[in-house]
Coordinates of C-alpha atoms and ligand atoms in Angstrom, one line a residue:
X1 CA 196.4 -5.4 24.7
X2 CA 199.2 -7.7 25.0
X3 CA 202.4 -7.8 22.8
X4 CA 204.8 -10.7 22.5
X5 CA 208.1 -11.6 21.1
X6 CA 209.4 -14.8 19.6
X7 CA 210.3 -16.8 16.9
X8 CA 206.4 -17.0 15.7
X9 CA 205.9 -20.3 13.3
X10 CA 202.6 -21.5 12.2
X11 CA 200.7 -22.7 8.8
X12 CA 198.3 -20.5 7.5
X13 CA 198.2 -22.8 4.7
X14 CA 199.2 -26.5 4.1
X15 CA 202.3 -25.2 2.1
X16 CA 204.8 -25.1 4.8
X17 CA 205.6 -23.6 7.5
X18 CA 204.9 -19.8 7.6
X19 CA 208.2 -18.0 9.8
X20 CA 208.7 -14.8 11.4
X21 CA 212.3 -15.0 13.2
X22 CA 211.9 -12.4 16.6
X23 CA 208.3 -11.3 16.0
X24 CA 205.9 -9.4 17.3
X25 CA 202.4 -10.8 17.7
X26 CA 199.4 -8.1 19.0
X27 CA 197.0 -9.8 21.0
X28 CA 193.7 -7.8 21.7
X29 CA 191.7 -7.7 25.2
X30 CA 189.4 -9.4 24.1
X31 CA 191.6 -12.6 23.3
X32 CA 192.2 -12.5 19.4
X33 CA 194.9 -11.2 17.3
X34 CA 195.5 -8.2 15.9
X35 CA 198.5 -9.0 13.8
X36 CA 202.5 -9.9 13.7
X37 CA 204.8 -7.8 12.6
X38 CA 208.4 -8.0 11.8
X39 CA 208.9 -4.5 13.5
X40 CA 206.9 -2.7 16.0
X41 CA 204.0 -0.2 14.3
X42 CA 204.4 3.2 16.4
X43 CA 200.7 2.3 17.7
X44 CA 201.8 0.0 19.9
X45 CA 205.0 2.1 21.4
X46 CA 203.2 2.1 24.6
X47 CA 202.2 -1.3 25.4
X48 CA 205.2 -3.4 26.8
X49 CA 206.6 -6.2 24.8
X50 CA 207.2 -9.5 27.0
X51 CA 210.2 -11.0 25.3
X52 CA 210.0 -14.7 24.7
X53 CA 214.0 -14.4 23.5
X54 CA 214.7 -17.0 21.1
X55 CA 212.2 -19.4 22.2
X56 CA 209.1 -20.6 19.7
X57 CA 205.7 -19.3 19.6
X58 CA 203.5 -21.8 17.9
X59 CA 200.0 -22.3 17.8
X60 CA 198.4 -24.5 20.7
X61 CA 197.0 -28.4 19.0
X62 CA 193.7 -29.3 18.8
X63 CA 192.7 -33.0 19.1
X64 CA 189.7 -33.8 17.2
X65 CA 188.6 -36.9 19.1
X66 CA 189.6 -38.3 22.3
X67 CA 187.8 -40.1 24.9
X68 CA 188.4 -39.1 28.2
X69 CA 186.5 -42.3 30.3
X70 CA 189.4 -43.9 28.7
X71 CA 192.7 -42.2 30.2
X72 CA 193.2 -44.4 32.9
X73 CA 193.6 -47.3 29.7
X74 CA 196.4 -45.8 27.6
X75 CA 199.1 -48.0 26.4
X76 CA 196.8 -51.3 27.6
X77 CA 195.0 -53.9 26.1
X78 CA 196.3 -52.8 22.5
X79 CA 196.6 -56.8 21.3
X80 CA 193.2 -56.6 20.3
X81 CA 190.7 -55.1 17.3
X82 CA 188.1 -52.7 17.5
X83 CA 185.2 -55.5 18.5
X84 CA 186.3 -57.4 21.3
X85 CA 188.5 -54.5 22.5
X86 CA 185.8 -52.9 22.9
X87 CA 183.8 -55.3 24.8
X88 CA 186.8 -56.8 26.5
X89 CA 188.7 -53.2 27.8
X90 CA 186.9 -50.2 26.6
X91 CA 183.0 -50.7 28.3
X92 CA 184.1 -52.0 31.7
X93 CA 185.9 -49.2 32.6
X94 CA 183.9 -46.9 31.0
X95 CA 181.1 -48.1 32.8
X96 CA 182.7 -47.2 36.3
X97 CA 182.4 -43.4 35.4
X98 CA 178.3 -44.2 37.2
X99 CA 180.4 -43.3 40.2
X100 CA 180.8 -39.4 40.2
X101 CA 183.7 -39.4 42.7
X102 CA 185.3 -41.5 40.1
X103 CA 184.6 -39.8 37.4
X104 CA 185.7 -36.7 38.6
X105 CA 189.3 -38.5 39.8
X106 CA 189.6 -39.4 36.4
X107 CA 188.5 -36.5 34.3
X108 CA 190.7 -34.4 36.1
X109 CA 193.6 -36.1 35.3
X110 CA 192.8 -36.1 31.7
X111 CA 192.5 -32.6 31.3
X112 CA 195.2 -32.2 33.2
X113 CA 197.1 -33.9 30.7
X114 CA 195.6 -32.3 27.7
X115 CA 196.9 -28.6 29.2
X116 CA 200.5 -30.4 30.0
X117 CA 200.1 -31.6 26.5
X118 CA 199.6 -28.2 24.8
X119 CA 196.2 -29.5 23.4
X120 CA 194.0 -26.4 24.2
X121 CA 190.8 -27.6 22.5
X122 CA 189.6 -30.8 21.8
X123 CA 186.1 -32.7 20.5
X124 CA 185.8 -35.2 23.8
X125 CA 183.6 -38.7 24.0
X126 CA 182.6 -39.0 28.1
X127 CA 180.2 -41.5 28.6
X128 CA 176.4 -42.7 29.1
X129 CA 176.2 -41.1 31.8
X130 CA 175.1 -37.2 32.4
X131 CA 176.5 -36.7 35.6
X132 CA 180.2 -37.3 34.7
X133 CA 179.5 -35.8 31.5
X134 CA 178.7 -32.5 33.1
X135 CA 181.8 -33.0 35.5
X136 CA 183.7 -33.0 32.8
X137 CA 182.3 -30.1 31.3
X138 CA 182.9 -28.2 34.4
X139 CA 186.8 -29.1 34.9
X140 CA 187.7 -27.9 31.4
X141 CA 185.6 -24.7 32.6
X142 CA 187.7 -23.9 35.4
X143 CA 190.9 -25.0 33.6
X144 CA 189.8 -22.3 31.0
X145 CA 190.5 -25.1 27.8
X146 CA 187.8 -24.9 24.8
X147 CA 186.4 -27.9 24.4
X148 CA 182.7 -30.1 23.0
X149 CA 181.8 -32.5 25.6
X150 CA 179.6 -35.4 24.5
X151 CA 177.5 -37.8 26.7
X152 CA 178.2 -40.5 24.5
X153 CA 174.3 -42.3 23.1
X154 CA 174.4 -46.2 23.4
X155 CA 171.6 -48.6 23.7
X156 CA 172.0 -51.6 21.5
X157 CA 175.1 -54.8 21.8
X158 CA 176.7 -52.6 24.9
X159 CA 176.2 -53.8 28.4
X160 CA 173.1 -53.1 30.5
X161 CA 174.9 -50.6 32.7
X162 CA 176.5 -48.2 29.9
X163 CA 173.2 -48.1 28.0
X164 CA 170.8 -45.3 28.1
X165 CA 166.9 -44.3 27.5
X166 CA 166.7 -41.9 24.5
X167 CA 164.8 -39.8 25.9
X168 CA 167.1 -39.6 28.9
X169 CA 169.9 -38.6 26.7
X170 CA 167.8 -35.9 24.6
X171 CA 166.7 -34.8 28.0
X172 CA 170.7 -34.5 29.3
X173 CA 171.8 -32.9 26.1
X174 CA 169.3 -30.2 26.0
X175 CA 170.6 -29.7 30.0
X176 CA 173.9 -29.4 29.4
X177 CA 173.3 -26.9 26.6
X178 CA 171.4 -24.6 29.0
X179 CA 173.9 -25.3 31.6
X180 CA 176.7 -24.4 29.7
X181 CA 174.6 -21.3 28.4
X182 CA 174.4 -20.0 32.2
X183 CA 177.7 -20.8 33.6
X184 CA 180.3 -21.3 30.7
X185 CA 182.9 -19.4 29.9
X186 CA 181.9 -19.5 26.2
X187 CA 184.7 -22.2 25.6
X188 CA 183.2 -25.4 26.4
X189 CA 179.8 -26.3 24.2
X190 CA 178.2 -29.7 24.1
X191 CA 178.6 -31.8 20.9
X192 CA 175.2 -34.5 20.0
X193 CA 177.7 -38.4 20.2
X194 CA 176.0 -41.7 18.8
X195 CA 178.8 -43.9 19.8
X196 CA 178.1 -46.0 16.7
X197 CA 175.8 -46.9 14.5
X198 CA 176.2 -50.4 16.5
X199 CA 175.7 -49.1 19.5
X200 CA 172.5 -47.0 18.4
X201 CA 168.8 -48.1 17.5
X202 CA 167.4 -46.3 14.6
X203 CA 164.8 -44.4 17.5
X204 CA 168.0 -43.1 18.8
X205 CA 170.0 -42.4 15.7
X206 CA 166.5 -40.3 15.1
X207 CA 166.2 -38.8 18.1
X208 CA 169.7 -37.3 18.2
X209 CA 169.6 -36.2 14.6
X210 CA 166.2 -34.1 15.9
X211 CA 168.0 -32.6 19.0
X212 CA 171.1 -31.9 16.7
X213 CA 168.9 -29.8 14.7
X214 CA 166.8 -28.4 17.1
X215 CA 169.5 -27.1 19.3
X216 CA 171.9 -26.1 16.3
X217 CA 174.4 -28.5 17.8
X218 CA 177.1 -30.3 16.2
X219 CA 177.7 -33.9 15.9
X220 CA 180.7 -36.4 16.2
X221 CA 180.5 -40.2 15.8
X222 CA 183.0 -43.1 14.5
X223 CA 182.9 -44.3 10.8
X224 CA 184.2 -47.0 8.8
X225 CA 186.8 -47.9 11.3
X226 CA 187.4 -51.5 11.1
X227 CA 186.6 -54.0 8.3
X228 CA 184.2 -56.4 10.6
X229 CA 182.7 -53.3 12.1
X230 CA 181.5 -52.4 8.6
X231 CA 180.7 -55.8 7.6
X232 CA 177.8 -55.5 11.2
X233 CA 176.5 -52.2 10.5
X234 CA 175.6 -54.1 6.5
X235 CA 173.8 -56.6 8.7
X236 CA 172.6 -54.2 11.1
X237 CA 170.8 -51.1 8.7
X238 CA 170.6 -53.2 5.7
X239 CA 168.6 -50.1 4.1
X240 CA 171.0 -48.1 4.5
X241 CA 173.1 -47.7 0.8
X242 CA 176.6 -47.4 3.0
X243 CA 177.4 -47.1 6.7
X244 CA 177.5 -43.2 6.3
X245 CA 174.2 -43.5 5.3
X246 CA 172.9 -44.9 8.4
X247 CA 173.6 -41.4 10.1
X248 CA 173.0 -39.3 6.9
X249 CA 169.1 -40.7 7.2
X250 CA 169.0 -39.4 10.6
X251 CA 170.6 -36.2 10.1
X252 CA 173.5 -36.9 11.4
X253 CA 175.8 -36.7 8.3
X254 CA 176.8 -33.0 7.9
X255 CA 173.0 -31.6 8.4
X256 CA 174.7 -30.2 11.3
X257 CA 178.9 -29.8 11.4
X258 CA 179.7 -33.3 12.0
X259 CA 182.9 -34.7 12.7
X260 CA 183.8 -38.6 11.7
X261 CA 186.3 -40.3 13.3
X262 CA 188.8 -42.7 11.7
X263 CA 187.0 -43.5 7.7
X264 CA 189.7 -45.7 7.5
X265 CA 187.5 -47.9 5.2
X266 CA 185.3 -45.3 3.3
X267 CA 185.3 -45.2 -0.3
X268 CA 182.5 -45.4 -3.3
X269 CA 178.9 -43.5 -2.2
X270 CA 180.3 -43.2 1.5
X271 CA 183.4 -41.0 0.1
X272 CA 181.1 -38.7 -2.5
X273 CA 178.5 -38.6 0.5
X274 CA 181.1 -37.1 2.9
X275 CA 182.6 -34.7 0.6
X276 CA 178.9 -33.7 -0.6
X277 CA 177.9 -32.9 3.2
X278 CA 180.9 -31.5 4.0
X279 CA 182.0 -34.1 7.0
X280 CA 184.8 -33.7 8.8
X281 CA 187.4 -36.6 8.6
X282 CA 189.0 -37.1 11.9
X283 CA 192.4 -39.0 11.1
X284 CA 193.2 -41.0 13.9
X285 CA 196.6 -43.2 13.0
X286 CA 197.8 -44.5 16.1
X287 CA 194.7 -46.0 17.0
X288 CA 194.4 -47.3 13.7
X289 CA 197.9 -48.8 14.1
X290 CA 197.0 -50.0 17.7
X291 CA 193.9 -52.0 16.8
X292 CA 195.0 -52.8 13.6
X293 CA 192.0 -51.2 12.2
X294 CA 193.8 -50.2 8.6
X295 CA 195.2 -46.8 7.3
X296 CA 192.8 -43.8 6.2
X297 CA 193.7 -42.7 2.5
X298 CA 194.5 -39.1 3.5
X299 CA 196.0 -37.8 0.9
X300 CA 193.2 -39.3 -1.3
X301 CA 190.8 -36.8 1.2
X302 CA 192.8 -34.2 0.3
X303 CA 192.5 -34.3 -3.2
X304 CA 189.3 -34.6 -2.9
X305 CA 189.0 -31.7 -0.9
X306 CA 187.5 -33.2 2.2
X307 CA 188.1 -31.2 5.4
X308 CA 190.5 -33.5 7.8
X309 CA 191.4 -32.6 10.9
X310 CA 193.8 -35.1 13.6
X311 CA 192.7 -36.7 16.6
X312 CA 194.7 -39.3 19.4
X313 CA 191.7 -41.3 20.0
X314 CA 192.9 -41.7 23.5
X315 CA 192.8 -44.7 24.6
X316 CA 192.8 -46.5 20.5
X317 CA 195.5 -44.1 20.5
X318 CA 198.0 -44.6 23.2
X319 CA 199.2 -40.9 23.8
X320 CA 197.4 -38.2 24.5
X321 CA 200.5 -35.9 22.7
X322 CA 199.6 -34.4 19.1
X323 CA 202.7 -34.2 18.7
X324 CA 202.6 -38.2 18.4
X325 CA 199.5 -37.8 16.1
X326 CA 201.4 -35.8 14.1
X327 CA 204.0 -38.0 13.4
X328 CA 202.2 -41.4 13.0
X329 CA 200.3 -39.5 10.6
X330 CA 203.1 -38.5 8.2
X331 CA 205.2 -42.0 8.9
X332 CA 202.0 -44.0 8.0
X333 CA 201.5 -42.0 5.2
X334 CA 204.9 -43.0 4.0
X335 CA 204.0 -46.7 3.9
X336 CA 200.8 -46.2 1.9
X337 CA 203.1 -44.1 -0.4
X338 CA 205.5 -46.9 -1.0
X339 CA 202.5 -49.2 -1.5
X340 CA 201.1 -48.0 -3.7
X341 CA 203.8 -47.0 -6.0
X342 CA 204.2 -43.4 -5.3
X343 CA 200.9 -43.2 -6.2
X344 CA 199.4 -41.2 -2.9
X345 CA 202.3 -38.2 -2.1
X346 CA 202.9 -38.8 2.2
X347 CA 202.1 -35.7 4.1
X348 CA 205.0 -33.3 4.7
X349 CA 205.3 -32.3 8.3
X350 CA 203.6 -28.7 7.5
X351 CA 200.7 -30.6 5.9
X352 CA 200.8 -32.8 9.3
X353 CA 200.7 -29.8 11.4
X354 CA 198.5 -27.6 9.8
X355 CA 195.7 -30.6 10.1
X356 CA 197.0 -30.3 13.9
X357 CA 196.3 -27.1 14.2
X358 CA 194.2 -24.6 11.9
X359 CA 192.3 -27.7 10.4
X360 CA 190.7 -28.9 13.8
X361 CA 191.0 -25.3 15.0
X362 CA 188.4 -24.3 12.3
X363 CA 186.3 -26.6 13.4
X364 CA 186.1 -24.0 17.1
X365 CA 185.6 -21.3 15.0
X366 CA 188.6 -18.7 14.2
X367 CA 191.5 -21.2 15.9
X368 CA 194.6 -22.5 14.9
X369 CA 197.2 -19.6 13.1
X370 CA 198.7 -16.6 13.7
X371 CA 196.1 -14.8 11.4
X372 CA 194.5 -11.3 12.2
X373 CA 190.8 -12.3 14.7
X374 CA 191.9 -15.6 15.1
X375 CA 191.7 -16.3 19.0
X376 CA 195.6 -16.7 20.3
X377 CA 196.0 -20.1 21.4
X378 CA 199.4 -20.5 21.5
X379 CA 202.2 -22.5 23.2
X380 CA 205.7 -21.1 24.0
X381 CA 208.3 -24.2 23.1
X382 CA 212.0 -24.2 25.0
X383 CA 213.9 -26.1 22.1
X384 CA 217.4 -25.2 23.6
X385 CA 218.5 -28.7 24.5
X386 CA 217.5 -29.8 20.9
X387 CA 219.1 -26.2 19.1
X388 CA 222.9 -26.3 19.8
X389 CA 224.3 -26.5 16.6
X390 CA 222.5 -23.6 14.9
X391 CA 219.8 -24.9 12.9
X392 CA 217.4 -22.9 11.1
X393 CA 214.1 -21.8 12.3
X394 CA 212.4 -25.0 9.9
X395 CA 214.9 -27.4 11.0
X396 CA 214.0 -26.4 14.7
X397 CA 210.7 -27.1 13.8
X398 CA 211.3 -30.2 12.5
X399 CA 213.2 -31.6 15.7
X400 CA 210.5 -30.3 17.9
X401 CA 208.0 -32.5 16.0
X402 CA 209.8 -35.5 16.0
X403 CA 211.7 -35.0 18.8
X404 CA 210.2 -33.0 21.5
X405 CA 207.5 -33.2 24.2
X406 CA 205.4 -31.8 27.3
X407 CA 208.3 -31.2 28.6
X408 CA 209.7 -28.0 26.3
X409 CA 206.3 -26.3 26.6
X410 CA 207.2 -23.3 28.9
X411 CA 203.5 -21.5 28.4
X412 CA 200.4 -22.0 27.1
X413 CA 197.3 -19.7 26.2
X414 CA 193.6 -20.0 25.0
X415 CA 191.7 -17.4 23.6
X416 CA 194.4 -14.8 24.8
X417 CA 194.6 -15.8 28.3
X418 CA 197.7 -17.9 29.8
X419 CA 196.4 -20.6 31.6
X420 CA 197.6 -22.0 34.7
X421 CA 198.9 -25.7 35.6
X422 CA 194.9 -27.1 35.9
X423 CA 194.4 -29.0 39.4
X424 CA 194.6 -32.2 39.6
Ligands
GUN1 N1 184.0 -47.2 18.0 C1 183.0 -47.1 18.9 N2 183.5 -46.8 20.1 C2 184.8 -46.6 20.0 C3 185.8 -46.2 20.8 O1 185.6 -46.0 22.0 N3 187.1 -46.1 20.3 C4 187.3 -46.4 19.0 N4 188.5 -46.2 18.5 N5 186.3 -46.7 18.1 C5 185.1 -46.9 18.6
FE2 FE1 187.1 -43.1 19.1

């Protein structure tokens, strides 16, 4: 058992932010909570309390999609859209992760980044290819971050060296599975990836929905992105009723817990159809702002109930910080507020860091509060250089948002344990 003490702040709920000025938090052996407690129960007289002083105990982020064959691209080649960036940045150098030595120069990095970050679990696109797929794998194993590792399924309109045989794929997914099985650390999983329905033939859109199911694995995939990538997959599956339809034929639509990235354009059948299966929205608003793909009608989600969760979309998205995601989510919020006449409420910056947190968290299981069982991922934030002139605990909050980084972060832990600067 392990006690701490700081100023604990997290969001059970999208309400606002839930405070408990110098706190005590009861983390159990075996990683979770116990509680948090204004005063110490007698229970607990015996276990020593490491005091955190002043400083803020938050819960760790979670980024919901992020590519990491596309680190060594962030902040580049963002003049383009979503089509010919794609084929113009995105393949060629995701194509070079064939080389294993480069793939695991890379990937390390990435991670890397993601602990500095304070991202302890994320839902990661690698690439085509099994062997940096399962490098990948293995580096978040020994950095001790959760994460869902997808080799990502491509075999249509992509070049011939990222594309892959189906059954290959199948055959690499239902490896890493029993790979991870054996020598994980119960943190890192494998996660079934059509890149696109673009990308995919209907064989292998099949053929991943079957190993999805058979394997009880979950599934993440792009959606409704970009206006001309919508306008292809019409041409493309013209049987399909709406581009969410081409995976929900296949299974692939919340058969199994699916996440969709960006939905930035789905409305009508696709919207009912995602709230019906229960899909995960993954907002993604820097990207969206990057390639100019359009704005995803959040609040509108909300309403609706839909389960969102945040994401960078490394390299769409040009920082691999949530606390960036965060932000660009709440100020482009603000413009689809003021155009449409008040009409859609922007998110406050609880809402914004509740998706950040316990929405992707649930999405791992019991992640992302301060609640009793939830797994204590948590980050210890060093505001002092922004706190000199006594704000409250909220406004604190608030300027660490907005105006903080990697660089306040003084500890972080997943699933109870502190982890250690990764190497890189
Ligand atoms: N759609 C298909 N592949 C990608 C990708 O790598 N990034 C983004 N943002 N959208 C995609
Ligand atoms: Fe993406």
């Amino acid at each position: 058992m392990k006690i701490y003490r700081a100023n604990l702040i997290d969001t059970p709920t999208p309400k606002g932010f839930r405070i408990l000025e110098h706190g005590y938090i009861v983390v159990r052996d075996n990683g979770t909570i116990e509680g948090r407690y204004a005063s110490l129960p007698d229970t607990f007289r015996d276990v020593e309390v490491i005091d955190f002083g002043d400083r803020l105990l938050i819960p760790a982020f979670n980024d919901l999609h992020v590519h990491a064959p596309q680190y060594r691209n962030l902040g580049l080649a963002l003049d383009l859209e979503l089509l010919p960036w794609l084929e113009t940045y995105t393949f060629p150098e995701e194509a070079k992760f064939a080389d294993l030595t480069y793939a695991k120069y890379i990937y390390r990095r990435f991670v890397h980044e993601l602990w500095m970050q304070g991202t302890m679990r994320s839902a990661v696109f690698a690439t085509s290819h099994y062997a940096a797929t399962r490098c990948l794998a293995d580096i978040f194993i020994q950095a001790g971050m959760g994460a869902m590792v997808g080799q990502v399924g491509m075999n249509r309109n992509c070049p011939n060296n990222l594309a892959n045989h189906t059954n290959e794929l199948v055959q690499g997914i239902a490896e890493l599975k029993t790979y991870l099985d054996e020598h994980g650390n119960g943190l890192v999983s494998p996660i079934v990836t059509p890149r696109f329905v673009p990308s995919c033939t209907d064989d292998m859109l099949a053929a991943l929905g079957q190993v999805a199911h058979d394997y009880n694995l979950p599934v993440q995939s792009h959606l409704s992105e970009n206006p001309s990538e919508v306008a292809w997959v019409k041409q493309l599956e013209p049987e399909a009723s709406c581009y969410g339809d081409a995976y929900n034929r296949y299974g692939l639509f919340g058969q199994q817990p699916t996440l969709m990235a960006h939905c930035c354009h789905s409305d009508g059948e696709e919207l009912e159809m995602i709230k019906r299966n229960g899909v995960v929205v993954v907002h993604c608003p820097m990207s969206n702002s990057n390639l100019a793909s359009g704005v995803a009608p959040i609040r509108r989600f909300l309403n609706e109930g839909i389960w969102v969760a945040l994401g960078t979309d490394v390299s769409g998205g040009h920082n691999m910080s949530m606390l960036r995601a965060i932000q660009y989510a709440i100020q482009v919020s603000k413009g689809q507020y003021a155009q449409t006449n008040h009409a859609m409420p922007f998110l406050t910056a609880a809402e914004a860091f509740y998706l950040a947190t316990k929405a992707g968290g649930a999405f791992f299981g019991k992640v992302g509060c301060f609640e009793p069982d939830y797994a204590f991922d948590a980050l210890l934030v060093d505001d002092t250089y922004l706190n000199y002139n006594n704000y409250t605990m909220q406004q604190r909050m608030e300027r660490y948002i907005y105006l903080g980084d990697d660089r306040d972060i003084r500890r972080r832990f997943c699933a109870g344990k502190e982890l250690c600067e990764p190497v890189m």
